[in-house]
GROMACS .gro file of C-alpha atoms in nm:
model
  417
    1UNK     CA    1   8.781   9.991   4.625
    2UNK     CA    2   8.732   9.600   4.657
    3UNK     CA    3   9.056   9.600   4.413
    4UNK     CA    4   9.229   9.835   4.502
    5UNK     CA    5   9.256   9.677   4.889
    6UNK     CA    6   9.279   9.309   4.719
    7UNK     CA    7   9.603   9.457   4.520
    8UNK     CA    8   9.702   9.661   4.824
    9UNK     CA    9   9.709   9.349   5.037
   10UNK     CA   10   9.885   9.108   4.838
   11UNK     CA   11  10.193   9.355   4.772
   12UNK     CA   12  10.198   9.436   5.165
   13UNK     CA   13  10.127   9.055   5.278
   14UNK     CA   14  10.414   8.960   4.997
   15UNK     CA   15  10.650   9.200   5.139
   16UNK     CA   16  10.610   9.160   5.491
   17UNK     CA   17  10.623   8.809   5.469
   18UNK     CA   18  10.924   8.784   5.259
   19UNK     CA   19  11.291   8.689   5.443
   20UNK     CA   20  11.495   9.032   5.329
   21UNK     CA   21  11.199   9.227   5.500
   22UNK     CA   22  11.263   9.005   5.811
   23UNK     CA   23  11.648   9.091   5.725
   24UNK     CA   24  11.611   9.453   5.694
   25UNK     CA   25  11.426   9.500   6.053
   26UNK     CA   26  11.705   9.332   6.204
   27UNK     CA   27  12.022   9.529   6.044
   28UNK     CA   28  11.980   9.855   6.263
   29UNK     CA   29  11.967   9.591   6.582
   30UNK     CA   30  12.254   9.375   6.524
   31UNK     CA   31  12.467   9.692   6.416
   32UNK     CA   32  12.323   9.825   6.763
   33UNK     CA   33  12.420   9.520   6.949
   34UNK     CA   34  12.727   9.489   6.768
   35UNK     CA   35  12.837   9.857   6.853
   36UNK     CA   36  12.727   9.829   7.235
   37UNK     CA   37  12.932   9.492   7.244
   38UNK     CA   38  13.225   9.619   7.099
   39UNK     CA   39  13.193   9.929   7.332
   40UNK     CA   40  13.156   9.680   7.621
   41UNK     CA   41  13.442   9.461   7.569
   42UNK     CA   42  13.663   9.751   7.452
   43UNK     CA   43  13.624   9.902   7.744
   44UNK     CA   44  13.778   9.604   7.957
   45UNK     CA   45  14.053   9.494   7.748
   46UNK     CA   46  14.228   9.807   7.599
   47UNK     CA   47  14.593   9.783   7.487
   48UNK     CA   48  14.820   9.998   7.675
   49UNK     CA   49  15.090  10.110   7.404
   50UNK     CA   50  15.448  10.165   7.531
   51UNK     CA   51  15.644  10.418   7.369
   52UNK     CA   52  16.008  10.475   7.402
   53UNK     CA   53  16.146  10.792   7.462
   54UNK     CA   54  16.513  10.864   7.314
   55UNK     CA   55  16.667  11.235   7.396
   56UNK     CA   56  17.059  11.357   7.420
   57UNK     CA   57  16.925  11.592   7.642
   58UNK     CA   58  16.976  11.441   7.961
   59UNK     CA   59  16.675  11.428   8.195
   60UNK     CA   60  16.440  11.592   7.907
   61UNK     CA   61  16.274  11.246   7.838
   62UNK     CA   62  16.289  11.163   8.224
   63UNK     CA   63  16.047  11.501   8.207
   64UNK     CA   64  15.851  11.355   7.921
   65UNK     CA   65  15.783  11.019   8.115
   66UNK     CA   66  15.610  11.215   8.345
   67UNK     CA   67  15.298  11.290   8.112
   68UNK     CA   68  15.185  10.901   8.139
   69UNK     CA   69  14.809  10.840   8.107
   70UNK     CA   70  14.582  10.507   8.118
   71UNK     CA   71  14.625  10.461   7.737
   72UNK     CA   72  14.962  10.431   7.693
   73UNK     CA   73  15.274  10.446   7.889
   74UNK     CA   74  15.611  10.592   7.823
   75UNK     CA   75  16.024  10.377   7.868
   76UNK     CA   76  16.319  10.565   7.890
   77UNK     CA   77  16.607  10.397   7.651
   78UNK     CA   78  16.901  10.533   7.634
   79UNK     CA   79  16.962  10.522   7.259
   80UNK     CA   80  16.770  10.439   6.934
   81UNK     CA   81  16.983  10.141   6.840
   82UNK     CA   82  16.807   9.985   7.181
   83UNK     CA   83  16.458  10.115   7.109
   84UNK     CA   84  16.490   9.945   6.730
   85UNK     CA   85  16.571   9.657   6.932
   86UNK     CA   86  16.308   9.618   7.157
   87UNK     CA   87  16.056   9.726   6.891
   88UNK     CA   88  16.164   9.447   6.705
   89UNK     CA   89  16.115   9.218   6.964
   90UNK     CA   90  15.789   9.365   7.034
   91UNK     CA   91  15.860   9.484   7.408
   92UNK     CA   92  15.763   9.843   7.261
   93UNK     CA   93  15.494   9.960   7.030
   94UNK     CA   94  15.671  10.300   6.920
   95UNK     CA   95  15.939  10.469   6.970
   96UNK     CA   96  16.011  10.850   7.018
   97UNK     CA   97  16.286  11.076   6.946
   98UNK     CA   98  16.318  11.368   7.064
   99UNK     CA   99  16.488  11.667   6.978
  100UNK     CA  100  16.545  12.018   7.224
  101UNK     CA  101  16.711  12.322   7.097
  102UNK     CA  102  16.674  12.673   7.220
  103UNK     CA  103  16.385  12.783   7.059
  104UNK     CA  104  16.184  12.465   6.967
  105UNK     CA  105  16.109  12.092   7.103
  106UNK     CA  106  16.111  11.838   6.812
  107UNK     CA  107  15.957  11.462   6.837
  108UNK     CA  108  15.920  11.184   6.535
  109UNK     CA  109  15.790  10.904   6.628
  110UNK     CA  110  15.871  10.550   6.469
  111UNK     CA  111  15.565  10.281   6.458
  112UNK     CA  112  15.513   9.997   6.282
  113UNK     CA  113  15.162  10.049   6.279
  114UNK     CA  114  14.934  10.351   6.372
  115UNK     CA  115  14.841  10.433   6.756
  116UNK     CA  116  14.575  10.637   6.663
  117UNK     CA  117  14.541  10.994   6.617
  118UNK     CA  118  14.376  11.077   6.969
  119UNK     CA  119  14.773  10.924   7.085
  120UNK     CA  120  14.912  11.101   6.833
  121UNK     CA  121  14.738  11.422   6.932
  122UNK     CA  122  14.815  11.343   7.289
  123UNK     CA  123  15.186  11.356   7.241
  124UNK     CA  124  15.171  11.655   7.025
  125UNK     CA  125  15.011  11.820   7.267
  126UNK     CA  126  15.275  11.751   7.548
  127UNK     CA  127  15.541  11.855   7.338
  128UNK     CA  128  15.392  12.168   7.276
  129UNK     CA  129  15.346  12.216   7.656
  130UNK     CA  130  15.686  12.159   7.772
  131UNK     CA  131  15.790  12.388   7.415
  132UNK     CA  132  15.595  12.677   7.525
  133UNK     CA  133  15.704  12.639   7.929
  134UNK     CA  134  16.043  12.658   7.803
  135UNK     CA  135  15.978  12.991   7.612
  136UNK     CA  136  15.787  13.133   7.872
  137UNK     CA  137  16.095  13.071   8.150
  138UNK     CA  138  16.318  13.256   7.900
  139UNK     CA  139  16.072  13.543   7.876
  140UNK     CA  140  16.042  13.564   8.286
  141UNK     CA  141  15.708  13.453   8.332
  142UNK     CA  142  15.604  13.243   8.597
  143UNK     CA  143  15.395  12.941   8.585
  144UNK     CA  144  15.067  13.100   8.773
  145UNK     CA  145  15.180  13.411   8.419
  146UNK     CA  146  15.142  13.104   8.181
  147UNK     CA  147  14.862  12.925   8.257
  148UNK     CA  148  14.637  13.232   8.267
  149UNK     CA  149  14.740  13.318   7.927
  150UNK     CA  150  14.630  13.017   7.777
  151UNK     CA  151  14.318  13.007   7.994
  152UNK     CA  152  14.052  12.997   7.731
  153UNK     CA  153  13.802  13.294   7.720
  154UNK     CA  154  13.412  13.232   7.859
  155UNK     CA  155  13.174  13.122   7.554
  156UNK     CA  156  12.785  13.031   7.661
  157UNK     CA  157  12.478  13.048   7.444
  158UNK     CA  158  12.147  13.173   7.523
  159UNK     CA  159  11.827  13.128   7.358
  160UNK     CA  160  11.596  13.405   7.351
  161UNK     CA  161  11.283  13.512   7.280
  162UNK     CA  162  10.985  13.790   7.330
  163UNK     CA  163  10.696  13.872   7.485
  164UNK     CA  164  10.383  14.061   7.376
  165UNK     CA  165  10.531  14.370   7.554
  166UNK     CA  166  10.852  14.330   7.365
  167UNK     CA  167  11.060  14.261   7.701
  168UNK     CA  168  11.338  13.970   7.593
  169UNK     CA  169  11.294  13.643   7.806
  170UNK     CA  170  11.533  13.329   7.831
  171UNK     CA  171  11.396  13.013   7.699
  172UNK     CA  172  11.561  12.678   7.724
  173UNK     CA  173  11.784  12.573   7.435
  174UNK     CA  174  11.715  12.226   7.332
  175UNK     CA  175  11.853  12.274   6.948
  176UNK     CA  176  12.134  11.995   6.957
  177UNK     CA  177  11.875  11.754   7.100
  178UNK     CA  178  11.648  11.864   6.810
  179UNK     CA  179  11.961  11.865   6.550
  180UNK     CA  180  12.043  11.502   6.653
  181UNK     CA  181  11.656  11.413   6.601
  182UNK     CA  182  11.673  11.602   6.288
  183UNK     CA  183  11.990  11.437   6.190
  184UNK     CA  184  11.859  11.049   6.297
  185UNK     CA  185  11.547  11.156   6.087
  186UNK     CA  186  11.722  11.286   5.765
  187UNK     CA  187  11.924  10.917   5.791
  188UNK     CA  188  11.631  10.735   5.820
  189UNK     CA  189  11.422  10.939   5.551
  190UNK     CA  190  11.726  10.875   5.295
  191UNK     CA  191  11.787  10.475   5.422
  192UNK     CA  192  11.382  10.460   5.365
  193UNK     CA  193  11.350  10.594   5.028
  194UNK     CA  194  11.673  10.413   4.869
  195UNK     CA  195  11.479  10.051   4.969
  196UNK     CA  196  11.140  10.163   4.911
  197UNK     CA  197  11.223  10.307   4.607
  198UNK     CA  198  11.373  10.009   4.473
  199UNK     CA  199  11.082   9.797   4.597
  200UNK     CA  200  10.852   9.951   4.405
  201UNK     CA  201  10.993  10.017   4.149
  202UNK     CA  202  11.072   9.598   4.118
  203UNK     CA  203  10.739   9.534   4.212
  204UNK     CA  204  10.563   9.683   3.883
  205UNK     CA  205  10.881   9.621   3.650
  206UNK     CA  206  10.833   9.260   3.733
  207UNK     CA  207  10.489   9.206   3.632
  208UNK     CA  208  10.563   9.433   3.281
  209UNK     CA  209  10.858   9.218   3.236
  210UNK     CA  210  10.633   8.890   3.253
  211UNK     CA  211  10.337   9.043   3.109
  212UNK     CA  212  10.118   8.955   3.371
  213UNK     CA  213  10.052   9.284   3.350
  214UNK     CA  214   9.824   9.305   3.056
  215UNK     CA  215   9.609   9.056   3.245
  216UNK     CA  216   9.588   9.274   3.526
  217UNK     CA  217   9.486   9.541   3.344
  218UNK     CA  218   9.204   9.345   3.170
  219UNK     CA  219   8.996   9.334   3.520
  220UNK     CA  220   9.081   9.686   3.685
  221UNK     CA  221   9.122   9.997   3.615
  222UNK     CA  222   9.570  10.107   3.568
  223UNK     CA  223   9.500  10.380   3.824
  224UNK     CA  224   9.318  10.122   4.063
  225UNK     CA  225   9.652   9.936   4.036
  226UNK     CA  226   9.860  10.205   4.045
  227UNK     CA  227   9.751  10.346   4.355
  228UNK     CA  228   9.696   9.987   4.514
  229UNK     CA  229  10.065   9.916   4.478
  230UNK     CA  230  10.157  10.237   4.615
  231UNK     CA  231   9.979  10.207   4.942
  232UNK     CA  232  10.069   9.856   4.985
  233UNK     CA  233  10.457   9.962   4.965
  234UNK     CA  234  10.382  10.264   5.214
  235UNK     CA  235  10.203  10.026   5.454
  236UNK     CA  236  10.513   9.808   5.427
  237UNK     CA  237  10.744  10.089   5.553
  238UNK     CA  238  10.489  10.235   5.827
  239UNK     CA  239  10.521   9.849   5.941
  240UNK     CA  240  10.896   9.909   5.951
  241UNK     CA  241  10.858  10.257   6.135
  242UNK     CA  242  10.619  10.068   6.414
  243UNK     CA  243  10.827   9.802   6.495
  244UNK     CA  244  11.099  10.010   6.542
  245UNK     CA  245  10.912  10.286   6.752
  246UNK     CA  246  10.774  10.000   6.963
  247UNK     CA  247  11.145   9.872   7.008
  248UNK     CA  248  11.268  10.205   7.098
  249UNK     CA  249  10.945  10.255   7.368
  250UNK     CA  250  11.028   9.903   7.565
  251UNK     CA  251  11.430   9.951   7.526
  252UNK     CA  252  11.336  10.306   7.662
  253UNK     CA  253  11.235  10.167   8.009
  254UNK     CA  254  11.593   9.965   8.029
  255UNK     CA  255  11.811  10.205   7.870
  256UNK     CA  256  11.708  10.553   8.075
  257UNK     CA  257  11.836  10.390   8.371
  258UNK     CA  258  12.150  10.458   8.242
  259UNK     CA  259  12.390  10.722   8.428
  260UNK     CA  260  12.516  10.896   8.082
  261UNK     CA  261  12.097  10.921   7.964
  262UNK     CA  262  11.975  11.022   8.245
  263UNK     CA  263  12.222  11.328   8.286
  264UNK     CA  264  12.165  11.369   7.929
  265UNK     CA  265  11.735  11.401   7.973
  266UNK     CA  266  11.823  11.616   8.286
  267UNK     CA  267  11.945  11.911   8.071
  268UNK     CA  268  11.641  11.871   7.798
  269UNK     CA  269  11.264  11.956   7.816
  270UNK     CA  270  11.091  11.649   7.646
  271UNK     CA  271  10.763  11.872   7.597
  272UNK     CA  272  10.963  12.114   7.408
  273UNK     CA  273  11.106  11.828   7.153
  274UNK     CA  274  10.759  11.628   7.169
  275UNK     CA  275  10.599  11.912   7.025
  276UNK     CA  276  10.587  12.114   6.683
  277UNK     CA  277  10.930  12.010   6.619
  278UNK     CA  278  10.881  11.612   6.592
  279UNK     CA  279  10.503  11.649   6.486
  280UNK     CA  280  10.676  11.861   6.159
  281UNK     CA  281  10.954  11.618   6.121
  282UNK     CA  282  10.759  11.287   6.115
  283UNK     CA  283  10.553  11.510   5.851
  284UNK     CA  284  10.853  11.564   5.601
  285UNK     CA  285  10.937  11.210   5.661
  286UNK     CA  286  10.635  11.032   5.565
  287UNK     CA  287  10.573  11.263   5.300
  288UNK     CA  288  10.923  11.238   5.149
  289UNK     CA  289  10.892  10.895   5.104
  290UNK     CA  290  10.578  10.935   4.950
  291UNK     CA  291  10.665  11.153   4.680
  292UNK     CA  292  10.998  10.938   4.640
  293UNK     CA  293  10.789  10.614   4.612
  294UNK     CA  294  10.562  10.771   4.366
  295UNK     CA  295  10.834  10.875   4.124
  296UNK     CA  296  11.009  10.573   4.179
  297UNK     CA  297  10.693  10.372   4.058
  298UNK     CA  298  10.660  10.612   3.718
  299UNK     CA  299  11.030  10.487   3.700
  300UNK     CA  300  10.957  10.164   3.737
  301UNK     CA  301  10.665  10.142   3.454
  302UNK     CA  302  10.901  10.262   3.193
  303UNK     CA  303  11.140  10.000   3.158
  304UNK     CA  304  11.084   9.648   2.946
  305UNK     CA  305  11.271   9.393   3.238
  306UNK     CA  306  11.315   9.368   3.602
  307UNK     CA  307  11.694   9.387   3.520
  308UNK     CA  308  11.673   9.770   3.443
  309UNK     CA  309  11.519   9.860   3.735
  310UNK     CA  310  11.844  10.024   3.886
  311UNK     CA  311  11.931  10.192   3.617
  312UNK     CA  312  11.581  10.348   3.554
  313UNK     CA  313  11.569  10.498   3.938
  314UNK     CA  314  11.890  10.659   3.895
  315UNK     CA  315  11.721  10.986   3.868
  316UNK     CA  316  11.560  10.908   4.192
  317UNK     CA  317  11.838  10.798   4.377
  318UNK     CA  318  12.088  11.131   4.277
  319UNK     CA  319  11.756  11.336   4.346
  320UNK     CA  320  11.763  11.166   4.706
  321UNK     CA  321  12.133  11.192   4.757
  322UNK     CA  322  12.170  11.544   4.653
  323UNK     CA  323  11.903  11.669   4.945
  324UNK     CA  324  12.023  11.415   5.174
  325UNK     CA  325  12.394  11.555   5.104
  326UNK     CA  326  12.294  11.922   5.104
  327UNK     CA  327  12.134  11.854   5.425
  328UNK     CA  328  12.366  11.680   5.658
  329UNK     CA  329  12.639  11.922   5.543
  330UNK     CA  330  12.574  12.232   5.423
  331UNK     CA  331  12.271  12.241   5.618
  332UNK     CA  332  12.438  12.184   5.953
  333UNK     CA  333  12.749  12.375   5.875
  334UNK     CA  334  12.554  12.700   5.797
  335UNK     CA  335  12.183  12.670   5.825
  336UNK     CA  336  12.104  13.057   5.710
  337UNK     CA  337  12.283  12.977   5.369
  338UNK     CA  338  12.047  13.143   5.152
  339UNK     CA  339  12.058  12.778   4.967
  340UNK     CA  340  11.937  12.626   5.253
  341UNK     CA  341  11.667  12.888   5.302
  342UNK     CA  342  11.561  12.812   4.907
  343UNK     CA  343  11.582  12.448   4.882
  344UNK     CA  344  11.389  12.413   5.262
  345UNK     CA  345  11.053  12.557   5.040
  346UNK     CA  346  11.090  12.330   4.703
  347UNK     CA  347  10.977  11.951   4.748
  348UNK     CA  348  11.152  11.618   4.715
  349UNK     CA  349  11.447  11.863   4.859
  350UNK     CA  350  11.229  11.994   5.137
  351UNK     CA  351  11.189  11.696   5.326
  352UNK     CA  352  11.537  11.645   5.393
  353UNK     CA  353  11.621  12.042   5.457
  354UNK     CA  354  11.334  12.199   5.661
  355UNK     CA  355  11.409  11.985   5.963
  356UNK     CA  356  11.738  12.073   5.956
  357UNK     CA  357  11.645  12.440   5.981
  358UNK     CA  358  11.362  12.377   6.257
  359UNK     CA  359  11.603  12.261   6.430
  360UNK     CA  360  11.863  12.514   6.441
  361UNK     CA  361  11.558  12.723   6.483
  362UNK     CA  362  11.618  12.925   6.179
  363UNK     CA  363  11.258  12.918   6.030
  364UNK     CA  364  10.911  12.958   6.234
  365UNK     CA  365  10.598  12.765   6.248
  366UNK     CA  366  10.503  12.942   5.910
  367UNK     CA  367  10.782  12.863   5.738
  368UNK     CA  368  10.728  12.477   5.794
  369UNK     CA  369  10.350  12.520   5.735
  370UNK     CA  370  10.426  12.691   5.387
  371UNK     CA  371  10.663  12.429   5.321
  372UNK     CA  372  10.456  12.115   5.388
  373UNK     CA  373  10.171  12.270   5.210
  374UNK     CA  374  10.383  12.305   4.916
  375UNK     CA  375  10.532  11.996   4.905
  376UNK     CA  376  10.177  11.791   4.979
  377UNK     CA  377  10.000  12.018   4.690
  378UNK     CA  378  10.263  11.889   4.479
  379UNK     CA  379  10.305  11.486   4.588
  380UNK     CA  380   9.877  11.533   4.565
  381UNK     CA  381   9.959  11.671   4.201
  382UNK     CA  382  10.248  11.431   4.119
  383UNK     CA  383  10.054  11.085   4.183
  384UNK     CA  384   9.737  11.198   4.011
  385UNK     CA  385   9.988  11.284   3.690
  386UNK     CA  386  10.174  10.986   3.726
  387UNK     CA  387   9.842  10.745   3.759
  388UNK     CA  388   9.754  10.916   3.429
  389UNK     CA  389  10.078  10.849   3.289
  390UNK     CA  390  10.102  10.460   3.452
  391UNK     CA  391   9.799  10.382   3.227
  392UNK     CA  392  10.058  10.457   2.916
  393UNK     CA  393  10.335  10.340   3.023
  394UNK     CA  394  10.237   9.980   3.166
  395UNK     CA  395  10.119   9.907   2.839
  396UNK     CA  396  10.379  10.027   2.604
  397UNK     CA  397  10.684   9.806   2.526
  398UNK     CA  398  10.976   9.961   2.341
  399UNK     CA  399  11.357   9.866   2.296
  400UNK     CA  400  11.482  10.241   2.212
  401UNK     CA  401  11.542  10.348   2.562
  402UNK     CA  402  11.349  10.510   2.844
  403UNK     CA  403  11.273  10.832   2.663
  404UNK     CA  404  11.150  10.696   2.372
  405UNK     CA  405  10.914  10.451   2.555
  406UNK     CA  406  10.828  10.797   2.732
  407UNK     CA  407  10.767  10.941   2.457
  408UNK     CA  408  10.550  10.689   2.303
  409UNK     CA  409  10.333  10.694   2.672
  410UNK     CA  410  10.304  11.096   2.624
  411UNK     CA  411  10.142  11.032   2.256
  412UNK     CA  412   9.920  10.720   2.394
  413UNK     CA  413   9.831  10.947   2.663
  414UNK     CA  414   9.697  11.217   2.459
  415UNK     CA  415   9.520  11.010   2.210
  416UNK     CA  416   9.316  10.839   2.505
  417UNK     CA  417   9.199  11.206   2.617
   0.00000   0.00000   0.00000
């Protein structure tokens, strides 16, 4: 054990200590900063486009005009000669022609440059407005006729459940709060496994490159090492995971001041997403980057250099980016896909899916339990294999490729038993 902590220290003190550690805590809070800035100053100094309107329909872009908002505001020219003018001379950002027969309302728009699709979308939609007022006057219906037809229709979503005498009861429904924890995990979990995995994977690849290895090996056991790398690199991301839960408590106490939080945390029960939900989540987390990191590090003993490192976690990374994909959209598109309901029970996918599905509340307390039973029975089965396997592979050095060197660990392996 005396080894095993020696080893575990010097990878985390190494690490910790090292300036793209220092860089990687700071990304998430200068993109933060960066976003709330940009917000901030956004906010205070947005360009107001100007549009010109151009119809032969006298008084139709007079009516137009009238649909002005605080992005962008609208100038009547009188022909398109004049607006290519003035948009040349940059007095107007677009221009917009538009076209009225009996039956339709036509508008193209000229720009230089995109104003954005929500603009874009805007003017759409008042075309479409004054198109279907015009159809509805020829048809004899009256304003107060028109606007209850496109009234939308009532839509509201309960959550249910049952008591022990069957009788249906209303519970609170807090599953978009849980899908956007869900969804922040699932990010993280992926972010954490694509650097940790790498890490790793570096760290032992290094010291086979260089041999050191070899001398390593000559005063502990290859499992001792093994395992003492592992936990170092896991102690290195659980640093990670603090610092950033202890940023989040103290910005907590500025940042739920806020009007748009605390009407947010007004419609929520807290107790209902501190409980099983975020207990089961930080579970899947922790123990997908476990089994990640411990696959990564069999990865990592099997090449000959450093500089094959990425190619040798390849496997690792598509494994990651398939459950992360599979996850975020098929998972939150249509989470009783019976895909979703397959891959939520079979690790290294698991840990990405079954939060998903706790949170849209389409699997029970059971269903997680089975799942994180299976998936720790098999990262429990998974590192012992792969210790057993590190003792081979560490040692063997072999220009053919990564399956032959495997190969030539599985027959080393064997001949040690």
């Amino acid at each position: 054990m005396d080894k095993f902590w020696v080893i575990a220290s010097d990878v985390y003190k190494k690490n910790v200590k090292s300036v793209s550690f220092f860089i990687m805590l700071l990304v998430p809070f200068i993109i933060g900063g960066l976003a709330y800035a940009g917000g901030h100053f956004a906010s205070r100094s947005s360009h107001i486009d100007k549009i010109g309107l151009i119809s032969e329909q006298a008084g139709f872009a007079e009516l137009v005009a009238q649909a002005e908002n605080e992005d962008y505001q609208f100038v009547v020219l009188d022909s398109k000669e004049a607006a290519e003018k003035q948009m040349s001379e940059e007095k107007i950002d677009a221009f917009l022609v538009l076209q009225v027969t009996e039956e339709t309302v036509k508008g193209e728009l000229f720009s230089e440059s995109s104003l954005g699709q929500a603009t874009e979308l805007t003017l759409q939609q008042i075309l479409s407005s004054i198109q279907g007022s015009s159809r509805a006057e020829k048809l004899g219906l009256t304003p107060e006729q028109v606007v209850s037809l496109g009234q939308p229709a009532e839509f509201t979503k309960q959550k249910v459940n049952f008591d022990d005498n069957g009788n249906m009861v209303i519970g609170e429904d807090n599953s978009v709060v849980q899908y956007i924890i869900s969804f922040g995990g699932t990010i993280l979990l992926f972010v954490f496994i694509m650097t940790y995995a790498g890490i790793i994977a570096q760290e032992i690849a290094s010291e086979k490159g260089t041999r050191i290895m070899e001398v390593i090996l000559s005063s502990t056991r290859a499992q001792t090492h093994f395992y003492g790398k592992l936990f170092g690199i896991l102690l290195v991301a659980l640093t990670q995971m603090v610092v950033y839960a202890i940023a989040f408590a103290i910005s907590y106490n500025w940042v739920k001041e806020m009007e748009v939080v605390q009407s947010f945390l007004a419609n929520i029960s807290l107790q209902a997403i501190l409980g099983n939900f975020l207990v089961f989540t930080l579970i899947f987390v922790l123990l997908g980057i476990f089994i990640y990191a411990v696959l990564a590090a069999l990865c990592g003993s099997l090449v000959n250099k450093a500089e094959d490192t990425s190619k040798v976690i390849l496997p690792v990374t598509y494994l990651s980016l398939g459950g992360y994909m599979l996850g975020i959209m098929l998972g939150a598109m249509d989470p009783n896909n019976i895909v979703i309901r397959i891959t939520s029970y079979i690790p290294f996918l698991s840990s990405y899916i079954m939060p998903i599905r706790l949170a849209n509340e389409t699997v029970g307390v059971g269903g997680a339990l089975i799942s994180v039973a299976i998936l720790l029975v098999t990262t429990i089965a998974l590192t012992v294999g792969c210790a057993k396997m590190y003792k081979s592979n560490v040692l063997v050095y072999n220009d053919n490729g990564i399956f032959a060197t495997l190969k030539q660990s599985f027959r080393l392996m064997k001949s040690q038993n």
